[in-house]
Amino acid sequence: MVGSMLFVLLALRTMNLSILVMFAPLSFVLVPVLSVFFFKEKINTQFWIGTFMIITGITVSLVNPI
């Protein structure tokens, strides 16, 4: 938890908050993917569909900012 806070503070020094907030949903992707490697869990098709939607949303937000 302390490590993630330090990472956020470091990221805030180099990026705008409006851009940094868009990357928050990546935790929904990274945690299950890392659990496959560390805990040998299986990931279903719904996860990959959700991952595609999250990454597409981040990409659209970065290409066409409000």
GROMACS .gro file of C-alpha atoms in nm, residues 20-63:
model
   44
   20LEU     CA    1  -0.335   0.985  -1.449
   21VAL     CA    2  -0.694   0.919  -1.339
   22MET     CA    3  -0.766   0.741  -1.666
   23PHE     CA    4  -0.512   0.472  -1.576
   24ALA     CA    5  -0.684   0.379  -1.247
   25PRO     CA    6  -0.904   0.111  -1.411
   26LEU     CA    7  -0.589  -0.074  -1.517
   27SER     CA    8  -0.579  -0.223  -1.168
   28PHE     CA    9  -0.886  -0.427  -1.267
   29VAL     CA   10  -0.671  -0.575  -1.544
   30LEU     CA   11  -0.333  -0.606  -1.371
   31VAL     CA   12  -0.447  -0.780  -1.053
   32PRO     CA   13  -0.612  -1.080  -1.227
   33VAL     CA   14  -0.332  -1.109  -1.483
   34LEU     CA   15  -0.071  -1.116  -1.207
   35SER     CA   16  -0.280  -1.371  -1.015
   36VAL     CA   17  -0.246  -1.606  -1.313
   37PHE     CA   18   0.132  -1.595  -1.280
   38PHE     CA   19   0.157  -1.606  -0.900
   39PHE     CA   20  -0.144  -1.818  -0.799
   40LYS     CA   21  -0.213  -2.016  -1.121
   41GLU     CA   22  -0.570  -1.891  -1.144
   42LYS     CA   23  -0.774  -1.930  -1.460
   43ILE     CA   24  -0.920  -1.631  -1.644
   44ASN     CA   25  -1.249  -1.667  -1.831
   45THR     CA   26  -1.374  -1.508  -2.151
   46GLN     CA   27  -1.575  -1.240  -1.967
   47PHE     CA   28  -1.253  -1.109  -1.814
   48TRP     CA   29  -1.091  -1.070  -2.157
   49ILE     CA   30  -1.399  -0.891  -2.291
   50GLY     CA   31  -1.391  -0.654  -1.992
   51THR     CA   32  -1.017  -0.600  -2.037
   52PHE     CA   33  -1.071  -0.511  -2.402
   53MET     CA   34  -1.341  -0.262  -2.303
   54ILE     CA   35  -1.121  -0.099  -2.034
   55ILE     CA   36  -0.824  -0.064  -2.268
   56THR     CA   37  -1.047   0.068  -2.547
   57GLY     CA   38  -1.195   0.327  -2.309
   58ILE     CA   39  -0.852   0.442  -2.196
   59THR     CA   40  -0.734   0.466  -2.555
   60VAL     CA   41  -1.038   0.667  -2.665
   61SER     CA   42  -0.998   0.899  -2.366
   62LEU     CA   43  -0.631   0.962  -2.444
   63VAL     CA   44  -0.689   1.021  -2.815
   0.00000   0.00000   0.00000
